[in-house]
């Protein structure tokens, strides 16, 4: 291996890893939150007959969750900026990179937990005769189509 290639290899590898991380995190932030939320509501309205008070309660829950989700998504974007800065500083999988990744993972976990809390709050709005259909809708929304 020539000295030029040897010197460029770590930078190329880091750029590739940063790109992969960015694609993964960006896709996770944009696609699941929006697609699954929209799909869940579409399926819910298709498969569960809701009365007016339930619709109003779900609208309130959705508005509250939208604020929480937006805050966590903004935090994830900030985590990505910190990760990029750490990669740029260390040019290796050093302590700052590892800390930035850990922080990002904590934020992703918080978003997933908040999403689940939201789904279960929605389930709490359902009557006993609606919960089985709601559960099917949630599973369908979370399961990729074959």
Tab-separated table of C-alpha atoms in Angstrom:
chain	number	residue	atom	x	y	z
A	1	UNK	CA	0.000	0.000	0.000
A	2	UNK	CA	1.441	3.400	-0.897
A	3	UNK	CA	1.862	6.050	1.773
A	4	UNK	CA	-0.816	8.241	0.163
A	5	UNK	CA	-3.343	5.403	0.233
A	6	UNK	CA	-2.348	4.532	3.810
A	7	UNK	CA	-2.927	8.126	4.917
A	8	UNK	CA	-6.222	8.474	3.024
A	9	UNK	CA	-7.686	5.114	4.093
A	10	UNK	CA	-8.806	6.185	7.611
A	11	UNK	CA	-10.474	9.299	6.223
A	12	UNK	CA	-12.267	7.292	3.546
A	13	UNK	CA	-13.430	4.714	6.096
A	14	UNK	CA	-14.661	7.424	8.490
A	15	UNK	CA	-16.486	9.248	5.704
A	16	UNK	CA	-18.156	5.999	4.678
A	17	UNK	CA	-19.174	5.205	8.277
A	18	UNK	CA	-20.487	8.733	8.794
A	19	UNK	CA	-22.508	8.473	5.593
A	20	UNK	CA	-23.993	5.138	6.656
A	21	UNK	CA	-24.837	6.523	10.104
A	22	UNK	CA	-26.413	9.611	8.550
A	23	UNK	CA	-28.542	7.574	6.170
A	24	UNK	CA	-29.675	5.242	8.945
A	25	UNK	CA	-30.471	7.974	11.447
A	26	UNK	CA	-32.028	10.286	8.867
A	27	UNK	CA	-34.212	7.514	7.502
A	28	UNK	CA	-35.221	6.467	10.973
A	29	UNK	CA	-36.178	10.000	11.940
A	30	UNK	CA	-38.133	10.861	8.820
A	31	UNK	CA	-39.723	7.656	7.574
A	32	UNK	CA	-40.923	5.758	10.636
A	33	UNK	CA	-42.276	8.726	12.555
A	34	UNK	CA	-44.221	10.124	9.671
A	35	UNK	CA	-45.111	6.985	7.758
A	36	UNK	CA	-46.079	4.816	10.698
A	37	UNK	CA	-48.015	7.626	12.393
A	38	UNK	CA	-49.959	8.395	9.245
A	39	UNK	CA	-50.459	4.722	8.468
A	40	UNK	CA	-51.617	4.025	12.014
A	41	UNK	CA	-54.220	6.777	11.864
A	42	UNK	CA	-55.395	5.724	8.401
A	43	UNK	CA	-55.789	2.116	9.524
A	44	UNK	CA	-57.415	3.185	12.793
A	45	UNK	CA	-60.080	5.204	11.001
A	46	UNK	CA	-60.595	2.400	8.497
A	47	UNK	CA	-60.861	-0.461	10.996
A	48	UNK	CA	-62.252	1.087	14.197
A	49	UNK	CA	-65.493	3.044	14.380
A	50	UNK	CA	-64.819	5.969	16.684
A	51	UNK	CA	-67.381	8.257	18.281
A	52	UNK	CA	-66.998	12.044	18.478
A	53	UNK	CA	-65.543	12.112	22.019
A	54	UNK	CA	-62.962	9.490	21.005
A	55	UNK	CA	-62.035	11.500	17.907
A	56	UNK	CA	-61.596	14.610	20.064
A	57	UNK	CA	-59.497	12.710	22.621
A	58	UNK	CA	-57.288	11.249	19.877
A	59	UNK	CA	-56.849	14.701	18.322
A	60	UNK	CA	-55.682	16.047	21.709
A	61	UNK	CA	-53.280	13.145	22.171
A	62	UNK	CA	-51.917	13.626	18.663
A	63	UNK	CA	-51.360	17.351	19.197
A	64	UNK	CA	-49.532	16.695	22.483
A	65	UNK	CA	-47.400	13.963	20.949
A	66	UNK	CA	-46.538	16.095	17.913
A	67	UNK	CA	-44.840	18.586	20.245
A	68	UNK	CA	-42.873	15.857	22.048
A	69	UNK	CA	-41.917	14.107	18.806
A	70	UNK	CA	-40.749	17.373	17.227
A	71	UNK	CA	-38.558	18.115	20.258
A	72	UNK	CA	-36.972	14.659	20.171
A	73	UNK	CA	-36.434	14.820	16.401
A	74	UNK	CA	-34.727	18.200	16.842
A	75	UNK	CA	-32.553	16.648	19.532
A	76	UNK	CA	-31.639	13.813	17.144
A	77	UNK	CA	-30.635	16.326	14.488
A	78	UNK	CA	-28.456	18.096	17.062
A	79	UNK	CA	-26.982	14.712	18.037
A	80	UNK	CA	-26.049	14.166	14.375
A	81	UNK	CA	-24.300	17.538	14.277
A	82	UNK	CA	-22.331	16.633	17.424
A	83	UNK	CA	-21.448	13.248	15.909
A	84	UNK	CA	-20.223	14.884	12.713
A	85	UNK	CA	-18.133	17.356	14.697
A	86	UNK	CA	-16.627	14.546	16.782
A	87	UNK	CA	-15.772	12.563	13.649
A	88	UNK	CA	-14.200	15.640	12.121
A	89	UNK	CA	-12.122	16.278	15.285
A	90	UNK	CA	-11.001	12.742	16.011
A	91	UNK	CA	-10.835	11.122	12.576
A	92	UNK	CA	-11.296	7.844	14.419
A	93	UNK	CA	-13.771	6.020	16.579
A	94	UNK	CA	-12.466	7.848	19.615
A	95	UNK	CA	-14.075	8.821	22.906
A	96	UNK	CA	-15.942	11.867	21.527
A	97	UNK	CA	-17.360	9.822	18.635
A	98	UNK	CA	-18.413	7.034	21.000
A	99	UNK	CA	-20.029	9.543	23.372
A	100	UNK	CA	-21.904	11.193	20.489
A	101	UNK	CA	-23.163	7.809	19.276
A	102	UNK	CA	-24.277	6.885	22.800
A	103	UNK	CA	-26.109	10.188	23.159
A	104	UNK	CA	-27.836	9.662	19.813
A	105	UNK	CA	-28.892	6.163	20.857
A	106	UNK	CA	-30.351	7.507	24.109
A	107	UNK	CA	-32.358	10.066	22.157
A	108	UNK	CA	-33.580	7.414	19.697
A	109	UNK	CA	-34.653	5.283	22.646
A	110	UNK	CA	-36.484	8.220	24.193
A	111	UNK	CA	-38.327	8.787	20.900
A	112	UNK	CA	-39.296	5.132	20.665
A	113	UNK	CA	-40.512	5.115	24.292
A	114	UNK	CA	-42.494	8.321	23.749
A	115	UNK	CA	-44.061	6.817	20.626
A	116	UNK	CA	-45.079	3.695	22.528
A	117	UNK	CA	-46.500	5.792	25.371
A	118	UNK	CA	-48.524	7.678	22.767
A	119	UNK	CA	-49.824	4.458	21.190
A	120	UNK	CA	-50.864	3.099	24.591
A	121	UNK	CA	-52.516	6.421	25.469
A	122	UNK	CA	-54.491	6.088	22.236
A	123	UNK	CA	-55.418	2.543	23.228
A	124	UNK	CA	-56.727	3.954	26.517
A	125	UNK	CA	-59.294	5.931	24.539
A	126	UNK	CA	-60.720	2.732	23.037
A	127	UNK	CA	-63.715	0.944	24.505
A	128	UNK	CA	-63.335	-2.712	25.465
A	129	UNK	CA	-65.042	-3.775	22.223
A	130	UNK	CA	-62.508	-1.762	20.175
A	131	UNK	CA	-59.184	-2.816	21.728
A	132	UNK	CA	-58.711	-6.022	19.703
A	133	UNK	CA	-59.181	-4.095	16.440
A	134	UNK	CA	-56.872	-1.330	17.697
A	135	UNK	CA	-54.195	-3.886	18.578
A	136	UNK	CA	-54.442	-5.402	15.076
A	137	UNK	CA	-54.086	-1.924	13.548
A	138	UNK	CA	-50.957	-1.213	15.615
A	139	UNK	CA	-49.363	-4.527	14.666
A	140	UNK	CA	-50.246	-3.937	11.008
A	141	UNK	CA	-48.768	-0.427	11.075
A	142	UNK	CA	-45.520	-1.710	12.605
A	143	UNK	CA	-45.155	-4.740	10.375
A	144	UNK	CA	-43.640	-4.230	6.937
A	145	UNK	CA	-45.787	-5.395	4.056
A	146	UNK	CA	-44.530	-8.588	2.432
